[in-house]
Short mmCIF file of N, CA and C and ligand atoms in Angstrom, two decimals:
data_model
loop_
_atom_site.label_atom_id
_atom_site.label_comp_id
_atom_site.label_asym_id
_atom_site.label_seq_id
_atom_site.Cartn_x
_atom_site.Cartn_y
_atom_site.Cartn_z
N MET K 1 0.84 -1.21 0.00
CA MET K 1 0.00 0.00 0.00
C MET K 1 0.88 1.26 0.00
N LYS K 2 0.40 2.28 -0.68
CA LYS K 2 1.10 3.56 -0.65
C LYS K 2 0.94 4.21 0.73
N LYS K 3 1.97 4.90 1.17
CA LYS K 3 1.91 5.61 2.45
C LYS K 3 1.36 7.02 2.21
N LEU K 4 0.19 7.27 2.79
CA LEU K 4 -0.50 8.55 2.59
C LEU K 4 -0.47 9.37 3.87
N LEU K 5 0.00 10.60 3.76
CA LEU K 5 -0.07 11.54 4.88
C LEU K 5 -1.33 12.38 4.70
N LEU K 6 -2.27 12.18 5.64
CA LEU K 6 -3.59 12.80 5.51
C LEU K 6 -3.70 13.99 6.47
N HIS K 7 -3.67 15.19 5.90
CA HIS K 7 -3.88 16.38 6.73
C HIS K 7 -5.29 16.33 7.32
N SER K 8 -5.39 16.58 8.62
CA SER K 8 -6.71 16.60 9.24
C SER K 8 -6.89 17.86 10.05
N CYS K 9 -8.08 18.48 9.90
CA CYS K 9 -8.39 19.69 10.65
C CYS K 9 -8.92 19.37 12.03
N CYS K 10 -9.51 18.17 12.22
CA CYS K 10 -10.06 17.79 13.52
C CYS K 10 -10.51 16.33 13.47
N GLY K 11 -10.74 15.77 14.64
CA GLY K 11 -11.17 14.38 14.72
C GLY K 11 -12.47 14.10 13.97
N PRO K 12 -13.53 14.89 14.23
CA PRO K 12 -14.80 14.60 13.57
C PRO K 12 -14.70 14.55 12.04
N CYS K 13 -13.99 15.50 11.44
CA CYS K 13 -13.87 15.49 9.97
C CYS K 13 -13.05 14.29 9.48
N SER K 14 -12.11 13.85 10.33
CA SER K 14 -11.25 12.74 9.88
C SER K 14 -11.98 11.40 9.88
N THR K 15 -13.05 11.28 10.66
CA THR K 15 -13.70 9.95 10.82
C THR K 15 -14.07 9.34 9.48
N GLN K 16 -14.86 10.06 8.73
CA GLN K 16 -15.37 9.54 7.46
C GLN K 16 -14.25 9.38 6.42
N VAL K 17 -13.30 10.30 6.42
CA VAL K 17 -12.22 10.24 5.40
C VAL K 17 -11.33 9.03 5.69
N ILE K 18 -11.03 8.79 6.96
CA ILE K 18 -10.26 7.60 7.32
C ILE K 18 -11.02 6.35 6.87
N ASP K 19 -12.32 6.36 7.08
CA ASP K 19 -13.14 5.20 6.70
C ASP K 19 -13.05 4.93 5.19
N VAL K 20 -13.07 5.99 4.40
CA VAL K 20 -13.03 5.85 2.94
C VAL K 20 -11.66 5.38 2.46
N LEU K 21 -10.59 5.88 3.10
CA LEU K 21 -9.23 5.66 2.57
C LEU K 21 -8.47 4.50 3.22
N LYS K 22 -8.95 4.02 4.34
CA LYS K 22 -8.11 3.10 5.14
C LYS K 22 -7.80 1.77 4.45
N ASP K 23 -8.66 1.33 3.54
CA ASP K 23 -8.39 0.06 2.87
C ASP K 23 -7.53 0.23 1.61
N GLN K 24 -7.33 1.48 1.20
CA GLN K 24 -6.55 1.73 -0.03
C GLN K 24 -5.14 2.22 0.26
N TYR K 25 -4.94 2.79 1.46
CA TYR K 25 -3.65 3.41 1.78
C TYR K 25 -3.20 3.04 3.19
N ASP K 26 -1.89 3.13 3.39
CA ASP K 26 -1.31 3.06 4.73
C ASP K 26 -1.37 4.50 5.27
N LEU K 27 -2.33 4.77 6.15
CA LEU K 27 -2.66 6.15 6.55
C LEU K 27 -1.90 6.63 7.78
N THR K 28 -1.49 7.88 7.73
CA THR K 28 -1.04 8.60 8.93
C THR K 28 -1.72 9.97 8.91
N ILE K 29 -2.26 10.34 10.07
CA ILE K 29 -2.89 11.66 10.19
C ILE K 29 -1.82 12.72 10.47
N PHE K 30 -1.97 13.87 9.82
CA PHE K 30 -1.06 15.00 10.04
C PHE K 30 -1.88 16.17 10.57
N TYR K 31 -1.66 16.49 11.84
CA TYR K 31 -2.43 17.56 12.48
C TYR K 31 -1.57 18.83 12.49
N TYR K 32 -1.76 19.63 11.46
CA TYR K 32 -1.07 20.93 11.37
C TYR K 32 -2.14 21.99 11.15
N ASN K 33 -2.50 22.70 12.21
CA ASN K 33 -3.62 23.63 12.15
C ASN K 33 -3.33 24.90 12.96
N PRO K 34 -2.39 25.73 12.48
CA PRO K 34 -2.05 26.94 13.21
C PRO K 34 -3.15 28.00 13.13
N ASN K 35 -4.17 27.74 12.32
CA ASN K 35 -5.31 28.64 12.15
C ASN K 35 -6.23 28.67 13.36
N ILE K 36 -6.17 27.63 14.20
CA ILE K 36 -7.15 27.50 15.28
C ILE K 36 -6.93 28.58 16.35
N ASP K 37 -8.03 29.22 16.70
CA ASP K 37 -7.95 30.30 17.69
C ASP K 37 -7.99 29.72 19.10
N THR K 38 -6.99 30.07 19.85
CA THR K 38 -6.63 29.71 21.22
C THR K 38 -5.93 28.35 21.27
N SER K 39 -4.90 28.33 22.05
CA SER K 39 -4.13 27.10 22.23
C SER K 39 -4.97 26.03 22.93
N GLU K 40 -5.92 26.47 23.79
CA GLU K 40 -6.77 25.48 24.48
C GLU K 40 -7.63 24.73 23.47
N GLU K 41 -8.19 25.48 22.52
CA GLU K 41 -9.02 24.85 21.49
C GLU K 41 -8.17 23.93 20.61
N PHE K 42 -6.98 24.40 20.27
CA PHE K 42 -6.05 23.61 19.45
C PHE K 42 -5.76 22.27 20.14
N GLU K 43 -5.44 22.34 21.44
CA GLU K 43 -5.09 21.12 22.18
C GLU K 43 -6.31 20.21 22.37
N HIS K 44 -7.45 20.82 22.56
CA HIS K 44 -8.67 20.01 22.72
C HIS K 44 -8.96 19.23 21.43
N ARG K 45 -8.89 19.92 20.29
CA ARG K 45 -9.13 19.22 19.01
C ARG K 45 -8.07 18.15 18.78
N LEU K 46 -6.83 18.45 19.15
CA LEU K 46 -5.76 17.46 18.96
C LEU K 46 -6.00 16.23 19.83
N SER K 47 -6.40 16.44 21.08
CA SER K 47 -6.59 15.27 21.95
C SER K 47 -7.75 14.42 21.44
N GLU K 48 -8.78 15.04 20.89
CA GLU K 48 -9.89 14.27 20.32
C GLU K 48 -9.44 13.53 19.05
N GLN K 49 -8.58 14.18 18.29
CA GLN K 49 -8.02 13.54 17.10
C GLN K 49 -7.24 12.28 17.50
N LYS K 50 -6.42 12.41 18.53
CA LYS K 50 -5.62 11.27 18.98
C LYS K 50 -6.49 10.17 19.56
N ARG K 51 -7.51 10.56 20.29
CA ARG K 51 -8.40 9.57 20.91
C ARG K 51 -9.08 8.74 19.82
N TYR K 52 -9.55 9.42 18.78
CA TYR K 52 -10.22 8.68 17.70
C TYR K 52 -9.22 7.78 16.96
N CYS K 53 -8.05 8.32 16.67
CA CYS K 53 -7.06 7.53 15.92
C CYS K 53 -6.57 6.33 16.73
N ASN K 54 -6.46 6.50 18.03
CA ASN K 54 -6.12 5.35 18.88
C ASN K 54 -7.18 4.27 18.75
N ALA K 55 -8.43 4.69 18.72
CA ALA K 55 -9.54 3.73 18.66
C ALA K 55 -9.56 2.96 17.34
N VAL K 56 -9.14 3.61 16.27
CA VAL K 56 -9.23 2.94 14.96
C VAL K 56 -7.85 2.52 14.42
N GLY K 57 -6.81 2.70 15.24
CA GLY K 57 -5.49 2.20 14.85
C GLY K 57 -4.80 2.98 13.75
N VAL K 58 -4.90 4.30 13.80
CA VAL K 58 -4.21 5.16 12.82
C VAL K 58 -3.20 6.04 13.55
N LYS K 59 -1.99 6.15 13.00
CA LYS K 59 -0.95 6.98 13.62
C LYS K 59 -1.29 8.47 13.47
N VAL K 60 -0.78 9.28 14.40
CA VAL K 60 -0.96 10.74 14.31
C VAL K 60 0.39 11.42 14.45
N ILE K 61 0.67 12.35 13.56
CA ILE K 61 1.82 13.25 13.71
C ILE K 61 1.23 14.64 13.93
N ASP K 62 1.69 15.33 14.98
CA ASP K 62 1.17 16.68 15.21
C ASP K 62 2.31 17.68 15.26
N ILE K 63 2.02 18.85 14.76
CA ILE K 63 2.98 19.96 14.76
C ILE K 63 2.52 20.95 15.83
N PRO K 64 3.43 21.36 16.74
CA PRO K 64 3.04 22.26 17.82
C PRO K 64 2.37 23.56 17.32
N TYR K 65 1.58 24.11 18.19
CA TYR K 65 0.77 25.31 17.86
C TYR K 65 1.66 26.51 17.55
N GLN K 66 1.51 27.03 16.32
CA GLN K 66 2.29 28.20 15.90
C GLN K 66 1.38 29.17 15.13
N PRO K 67 0.50 29.87 15.88
CA PRO K 67 -0.50 30.71 15.22
C PRO K 67 0.10 31.82 14.36
N GLU K 68 1.37 32.22 14.67
CA GLU K 68 1.99 33.28 13.88
C GLU K 68 2.14 32.87 12.41
N GLU K 69 2.25 31.58 12.15
CA GLU K 69 2.35 31.12 10.76
C GLU K 69 1.04 31.37 10.02
N TYR K 70 -0.07 31.16 10.72
CA TYR K 70 -1.38 31.43 10.11
C TYR K 70 -1.55 32.94 9.86
N TYR K 71 -1.24 33.76 10.88
CA TYR K 71 -1.46 35.20 10.72
C TYR K 71 -0.58 35.78 9.61
N ALA K 72 0.62 35.24 9.45
CA ALA K 72 1.48 35.71 8.35
C ALA K 72 0.87 35.33 7.00
N ALA K 73 0.30 34.14 6.92
CA ALA K 73 -0.24 33.64 5.65
C ALA K 73 -1.48 34.41 5.20
N ILE K 74 -2.29 34.88 6.17
CA ILE K 74 -3.55 35.52 5.78
C ILE K 74 -3.51 37.04 5.93
N HIS K 75 -2.31 37.57 6.21
CA HIS K 75 -2.18 39.01 6.43
C HIS K 75 -2.76 39.82 5.26
N GLY K 76 -3.61 40.78 5.58
CA GLY K 76 -4.26 41.59 4.54
C GLY K 76 -5.60 41.03 4.09
N TYR K 77 -5.92 39.82 4.52
CA TYR K 77 -7.16 39.16 4.10
C TYR K 77 -8.07 38.84 5.30
N GLU K 78 -7.77 39.46 6.42
CA GLU K 78 -8.48 39.13 7.66
C GLU K 78 -9.99 39.31 7.54
N ASN K 79 -10.41 40.33 6.80
CA ASN K 79 -11.84 40.65 6.77
C ASN K 79 -12.60 40.03 5.61
N GLU K 80 -11.96 39.13 4.91
CA GLU K 80 -12.65 38.41 3.83
C GLU K 80 -13.76 37.53 4.44
N PRO K 81 -14.85 37.34 3.70
CA PRO K 81 -15.89 36.43 4.21
C PRO K 81 -15.40 34.99 4.20
N GLU K 82 -16.02 34.16 5.04
CA GLU K 82 -15.64 32.75 5.07
C GLU K 82 -15.88 32.12 3.70
N GLY K 83 -14.91 31.39 3.22
CA GLY K 83 -15.00 30.80 1.88
C GLY K 83 -14.23 31.60 0.84
N GLY K 84 -13.73 32.79 1.22
CA GLY K 84 -13.03 33.66 0.27
C GLY K 84 -11.53 33.47 0.29
N ASN K 85 -10.82 34.56 -0.03
CA ASN K 85 -9.35 34.47 -0.17
C ASN K 85 -8.62 34.11 1.12
N ARG K 86 -9.17 34.53 2.26
CA ARG K 86 -8.51 34.16 3.52
C ARG K 86 -8.47 32.64 3.66
N CYS K 87 -9.58 32.02 3.34
CA CYS K 87 -9.65 30.56 3.49
C CYS K 87 -8.74 29.87 2.48
N GLU K 88 -8.68 30.40 1.27
CA GLU K 88 -7.78 29.76 0.29
C GLU K 88 -6.33 29.81 0.78
N ARG K 89 -5.94 30.91 1.37
CA ARG K 89 -4.58 31.03 1.91
C ARG K 89 -4.38 30.07 3.09
N CYS K 90 -5.40 29.94 3.88
CA CYS K 90 -5.35 29.02 5.03
C CYS K 90 -5.21 27.57 4.55
N PHE K 91 -5.95 27.21 3.52
CA PHE K 91 -5.83 25.85 2.95
C PHE K 91 -4.40 25.64 2.42
N ARG K 92 -3.91 26.64 1.69
CA ARG K 92 -2.60 26.50 1.04
C ARG K 92 -1.48 26.33 2.08
N LEU K 93 -1.55 27.12 3.12
CA LEU K 93 -0.55 27.01 4.19
C LEU K 93 -0.50 25.58 4.73
N ARG K 94 -1.68 25.05 5.03
CA ARG K 94 -1.72 23.73 5.67
C ARG K 94 -1.36 22.62 4.69
N LEU K 95 -1.78 22.75 3.45
CA LEU K 95 -1.46 21.69 2.48
C LEU K 95 0.01 21.72 2.08
N GLU K 96 0.59 22.90 1.97
CA GLU K 96 2.02 22.96 1.62
C GLU K 96 2.88 22.33 2.72
N ARG K 97 2.52 22.61 3.95
CA ARG K 97 3.29 22.02 5.05
C ARG K 97 3.13 20.50 5.05
N THR K 98 1.93 20.04 4.78
CA THR K 98 1.67 18.59 4.73
C THR K 98 2.49 17.94 3.63
N ALA K 99 2.46 18.54 2.44
CA ALA K 99 3.18 17.97 1.29
C ALA K 99 4.69 17.95 1.56
N GLN K 100 5.21 19.04 2.13
CA GLN K 100 6.65 19.11 2.41
C GLN K 100 7.05 18.05 3.42
N TYR K 101 6.25 17.94 4.47
CA TYR K 101 6.57 16.96 5.51
C TYR K 101 6.53 15.55 4.93
N ALA K 102 5.51 15.28 4.15
CA ALA K 102 5.34 13.94 3.56
C ALA K 102 6.51 13.61 2.64
N LYS K 103 6.90 14.57 1.84
CA LYS K 103 7.99 14.35 0.90
C LYS K 103 9.31 14.06 1.63
N GLU K 104 9.52 14.78 2.73
CA GLU K 104 10.80 14.66 3.45
C GLU K 104 10.83 13.47 4.41
N ASN K 105 9.69 12.80 4.59
CA ASN K 105 9.63 11.76 5.62
C ASN K 105 9.13 10.41 5.11
N GLY K 106 9.37 10.14 3.84
CA GLY K 106 9.15 8.79 3.32
C GLY K 106 7.73 8.41 2.98
N PHE K 107 6.84 9.41 2.84
CA PHE K 107 5.49 9.10 2.39
C PHE K 107 5.45 9.09 0.86
N ASP K 108 4.35 8.56 0.31
CA ASP K 108 4.21 8.49 -1.15
C ASP K 108 3.27 9.56 -1.70
N CYS K 109 2.39 10.08 -0.86
CA CYS K 109 1.38 11.03 -1.34
C CYS K 109 0.75 11.74 -0.14
N PHE K 110 -0.03 12.78 -0.43
CA PHE K 110 -0.72 13.52 0.64
C PHE K 110 -2.16 13.83 0.22
N ALA K 111 -2.99 14.11 1.24
CA ALA K 111 -4.40 14.44 1.01
C ALA K 111 -4.88 15.25 2.21
N THR K 112 -6.14 15.66 2.17
CA THR K 112 -6.70 16.42 3.30
C THR K 112 -8.14 16.02 3.56
N THR K 113 -8.55 16.17 4.82
CA THR K 113 -9.94 15.89 5.21
C THR K 113 -10.87 17.07 4.93
N LEU K 114 -10.31 18.21 4.53
CA LEU K 114 -11.08 19.46 4.51
C LEU K 114 -12.36 19.40 3.67
N THR K 115 -12.38 18.58 2.63
CA THR K 115 -13.55 18.61 1.74
C THR K 115 -14.77 17.90 2.32
N VAL K 116 -14.65 17.30 3.50
CA VAL K 116 -15.83 16.63 4.06
C VAL K 116 -16.89 17.64 4.51
N SER K 117 -16.46 18.86 4.80
CA SER K 117 -17.39 19.86 5.33
C SER K 117 -18.25 20.47 4.21
N PRO K 118 -19.56 20.55 4.43
CA PRO K 118 -20.43 21.20 3.44
C PRO K 118 -20.19 22.71 3.36
N HIS K 119 -19.47 23.26 4.37
CA HIS K 119 -19.17 24.69 4.37
C HIS K 119 -17.92 25.01 3.56
N LYS K 120 -17.24 24.00 3.06
CA LYS K 120 -15.98 24.24 2.34
C LYS K 120 -16.10 23.80 0.88
N ASN K 121 -15.53 24.63 0.01
CA ASN K 121 -15.64 24.41 -1.42
C ASN K 121 -14.57 23.41 -1.88
N SER K 122 -15.01 22.24 -2.27
CA SER K 122 -14.05 21.19 -2.63
C SER K 122 -13.30 21.51 -3.92
N VAL K 123 -13.91 22.31 -4.79
CA VAL K 123 -13.22 22.69 -6.04
C VAL K 123 -11.98 23.52 -5.70
N ILE K 124 -12.15 24.48 -4.77
CA ILE K 124 -11.01 25.33 -4.36
C ILE K 124 -9.96 24.47 -3.65
N ILE K 125 -10.39 23.63 -2.74
CA ILE K 125 -9.44 22.81 -1.96
C ILE K 125 -8.65 21.88 -2.89
N ASN K 126 -9.34 21.25 -3.83
CA ASN K 126 -8.63 20.35 -4.75
C ASN K 126 -7.71 21.11 -5.70
N ARG K 127 -8.12 22.31 -6.08
CA ARG K 127 -7.22 23.12 -6.92
C ARG K 127 -5.96 23.48 -6.13
N VAL K 128 -6.14 23.92 -4.89
CA VAL K 128 -4.98 24.25 -4.05
C VAL K 128 -4.10 23.01 -3.85
N GLY K 129 -4.73 21.87 -3.66
CA GLY K 129 -3.97 20.62 -3.51
C GLY K 129 -3.13 20.32 -4.75
N LYS K 130 -3.73 20.50 -5.92
CA LYS K 130 -2.99 20.22 -7.18
C LYS K 130 -1.88 21.24 -7.40
N GLU K 131 -2.16 22.51 -7.08
CA GLU K 131 -1.11 23.53 -7.23
C GLU K 131 0.06 23.25 -6.26
N THR K 132 -0.29 22.81 -5.06
CA THR K 132 0.73 22.45 -4.08
C THR K 132 1.54 21.26 -4.58
N SER K 133 0.86 20.31 -5.14
CA SER K 133 1.52 19.11 -5.69
C SER K 133 2.55 19.50 -6.76
N GLU K 134 2.16 20.42 -7.63
CA GLU K 134 3.08 20.87 -8.69
C GLU K 134 4.26 21.62 -8.08
N LYS K 135 3.98 22.45 -7.09
CA LYS K 135 5.04 23.26 -6.47
C LYS K 135 6.05 22.38 -5.73
N VAL K 136 5.53 21.44 -4.95
CA VAL K 136 6.40 20.61 -4.12
C VAL K 136 6.92 19.37 -4.87
N LYS K 137 6.26 19.10 -6.01
CA LYS K 137 6.60 17.91 -6.82
C LYS K 137 6.36 16.64 -6.00
N PHE K 138 5.10 16.50 -5.61
CA PHE K 138 4.71 15.38 -4.76
C PHE K 138 3.25 15.08 -5.01
N GLU K 139 2.87 13.80 -4.99
CA GLU K 139 1.52 13.40 -5.43
C GLU K 139 0.42 13.80 -4.43
N PHE K 140 -0.63 14.41 -4.96
CA PHE K 140 -1.81 14.79 -4.18
C PHE K 140 -2.97 13.85 -4.54
N ILE K 141 -3.64 13.32 -3.51
CA ILE K 141 -4.81 12.48 -3.75
C ILE K 141 -6.06 13.35 -3.60
N GLU K 142 -6.68 13.62 -4.71
CA GLU K 142 -7.86 14.48 -4.75
C GLU K 142 -9.05 13.75 -4.13
N GLY K 143 -9.99 14.51 -3.58
CA GLY K 143 -11.19 13.85 -3.04
C GLY K 143 -12.26 14.87 -2.72
N ASN K 144 -13.50 14.40 -2.68
CA ASN K 144 -14.60 15.24 -2.21
C ASN K 144 -15.43 14.37 -1.27
N TYR K 145 -15.04 14.41 0.00
CA TYR K 145 -15.54 13.42 0.95
C TYR K 145 -16.92 13.75 1.50
N LYS K 146 -17.49 14.87 1.09
CA LYS K 146 -18.87 15.15 1.51
C LYS K 146 -19.86 14.38 0.62
N LYS K 147 -19.37 13.86 -0.50
CA LYS K 147 -20.22 13.10 -1.42
C LYS K 147 -20.75 11.84 -0.76
N GLN K 148 -21.85 11.34 -1.30
CA GLN K 148 -22.48 10.09 -0.80
C GLN K 148 -22.70 10.14 0.72
N ASP K 149 -23.29 11.27 1.13
CA ASP K 149 -23.62 11.44 2.56
C ASP K 149 -22.41 11.42 3.48
N GLY K 150 -21.25 11.79 2.94
CA GLY K 150 -20.01 11.75 3.72
C GLY K 150 -20.07 12.59 4.98
N TYR K 151 -20.66 13.76 4.88
CA TYR K 151 -20.74 14.63 6.06
C TYR K 151 -21.65 14.01 7.11
N LYS K 152 -22.79 13.50 6.64
CA LYS K 152 -23.74 12.85 7.57
C LYS K 152 -23.07 11.66 8.28
N LYS K 153 -22.31 10.89 7.51
CA LYS K 153 -21.62 9.74 8.11
C LYS K 153 -20.58 10.20 9.13
N SER K 154 -19.93 11.33 8.85
CA SER K 154 -18.92 11.83 9.81
C SER K 154 -19.60 12.23 11.12
N ILE K 155 -20.80 12.76 11.04
CA ILE K 155 -21.53 13.13 12.27
C ILE K 155 -21.93 11.87 13.03
N GLU K 156 -22.37 10.86 12.28
CA GLU K 156 -22.76 9.61 12.95
C GLU K 156 -21.57 8.97 13.66
N LEU K 157 -20.42 8.94 12.96
CA LEU K 157 -19.22 8.35 13.57
C LEU K 157 -18.77 9.16 14.78
N SER K 158 -18.87 10.49 14.67
CA SER K 158 -18.47 11.36 15.80
C SER K 158 -19.35 11.11 17.01
N LYS K 159 -20.64 10.89 16.77
CA LYS K 159 -21.55 10.59 17.89
C LYS K 159 -21.21 9.24 18.49
N LYS K 160 -20.93 8.27 17.62
CA LYS K 160 -20.62 6.92 18.10
C LYS K 160 -19.39 6.95 19.03
N TYR K 161 -18.40 7.76 18.68
CA TYR K 161 -17.17 7.83 19.50
C TYR K 161 -17.20 8.98 20.49
N ASN K 162 -18.35 9.65 20.57
CA ASN K 162 -18.54 10.75 21.52
C ASN K 162 -17.46 11.83 21.36
N LEU K 163 -17.17 12.20 20.10
CA LEU K 163 -16.14 13.19 19.83
C LEU K 163 -16.69 14.61 20.00
N TYR K 164 -15.84 15.48 20.51
CA TYR K 164 -16.18 16.91 20.60
C TYR K 164 -16.29 17.49 19.19
N ARG K 165 -17.42 18.16 18.90
CA ARG K 165 -17.60 18.80 17.59
C ARG K 165 -17.74 20.30 17.81
N GLN K 166 -16.76 21.05 17.35
CA GLN K 166 -16.75 22.50 17.52
C GLN K 166 -17.80 23.15 16.62
N ASN K 167 -18.21 24.37 16.99
CA ASN K 167 -19.24 25.04 16.20
C ASN K 167 -18.68 26.21 15.38
N TYR K 168 -17.37 26.25 15.19
CA TYR K 168 -16.79 27.24 14.27
C TYR K 168 -15.60 26.59 13.59
N CYS K 169 -15.24 27.13 12.42
CA CYS K 169 -14.22 26.47 11.60
C CYS K 169 -12.89 26.37 12.34
N GLY K 170 -12.39 27.51 12.82
CA GLY K 170 -11.10 27.43 13.51
C GLY K 170 -10.53 28.77 13.89
N CYS K 171 -10.41 29.69 12.94
CA CYS K 171 -9.74 30.96 13.22
C CYS K 171 -10.65 31.91 14.00
N GLU K 172 -10.05 32.97 14.53
CA GLU K 172 -10.83 33.94 15.31
C GLU K 172 -11.92 34.59 14.46
N PHE K 173 -11.67 34.73 13.16
CA PHE K 173 -12.62 35.40 12.28
C PHE K 173 -13.87 34.53 12.05
N SER K 174 -13.69 33.23 12.09
CA SER K 174 -14.82 32.33 11.87
C SER K 174 -15.73 32.25 13.08
N LYS K 175 -15.31 32.85 14.20
CA LYS K 175 -16.18 32.90 15.38
C LYS K 175 -17.21 34.02 15.28
N ARG K 176 -16.94 34.98 14.37
CA ARG K 176 -17.81 36.17 14.33
C ARG K 176 -19.15 35.84 13.69
S1 SF4 P 1 -12.69 30.20 8.27
FE1 SF4 P 1 -11.61 28.21 8.45
S2 SF4 P 1 -10.63 27.85 6.46
FE2 SF4 P 1 -11.22 30.02 6.56
S3 SF4 P 1 -9.37 31.09 7.32
FE3 SF4 P 1 -10.63 30.62 9.11
S4 SF4 P 1 -9.91 28.65 9.85
FE4 SF4 P 1 -9.10 28.89 7.77
#
C-alpha cells in the first residue's frame, strides 16, 4: 500500500475520510492547524483527534501550535468572508506544510480531510492541492468526501465515538 499523509483539521472530519481511505492506503494523520484560535481549542481538538485515531489504529503526527504562521499567511485578508481568499490562503498554508513533511519523511502522497465539510468548497481545496503538488513535486490524492452522505456519516461516527464537535471552523474570524 502507498503511504498517505492525511492532513486533518479535527477528529470529527477525519472519521469519514479515514473510513473511505483506510483500505486503499497506509494512513497517517497529520495535524497541522495553526489557524485555530486559542491554544486550548487547538489542544482540545488534537486530543480528540488522537483519541479517535487510537480507537481505529491510525498513527498521528502533530505539529506544535504556531498561530503566527497562520497570521502571516492571511495578512491583509483578515476581513474576507468565510470561503473567500482568507480561506484559500489558510488551505494553502496547511497543504504545503503537509506535502513538504510527507515528501521529506518517506510518504508516497498527501491528502486532506477538509472537503468533508459542506461549508468548504471542494473545487477550491482540490485546486490548491494540485497547485501544491506541482510546487512541491509530490503526489496529491484528490477527493470530495462530503459526497455520498459523507458529512452525515462523519456526524454519525463522531456521535458513536462521543467526539467533541466544535461550532466554528477554527480561526478567530470564523467565530464572528
Ligand atoms: S474560516 Fe476556516 S478555512 Fe477560513 S481562514 Fe478561518 S480557519 Fe481557515
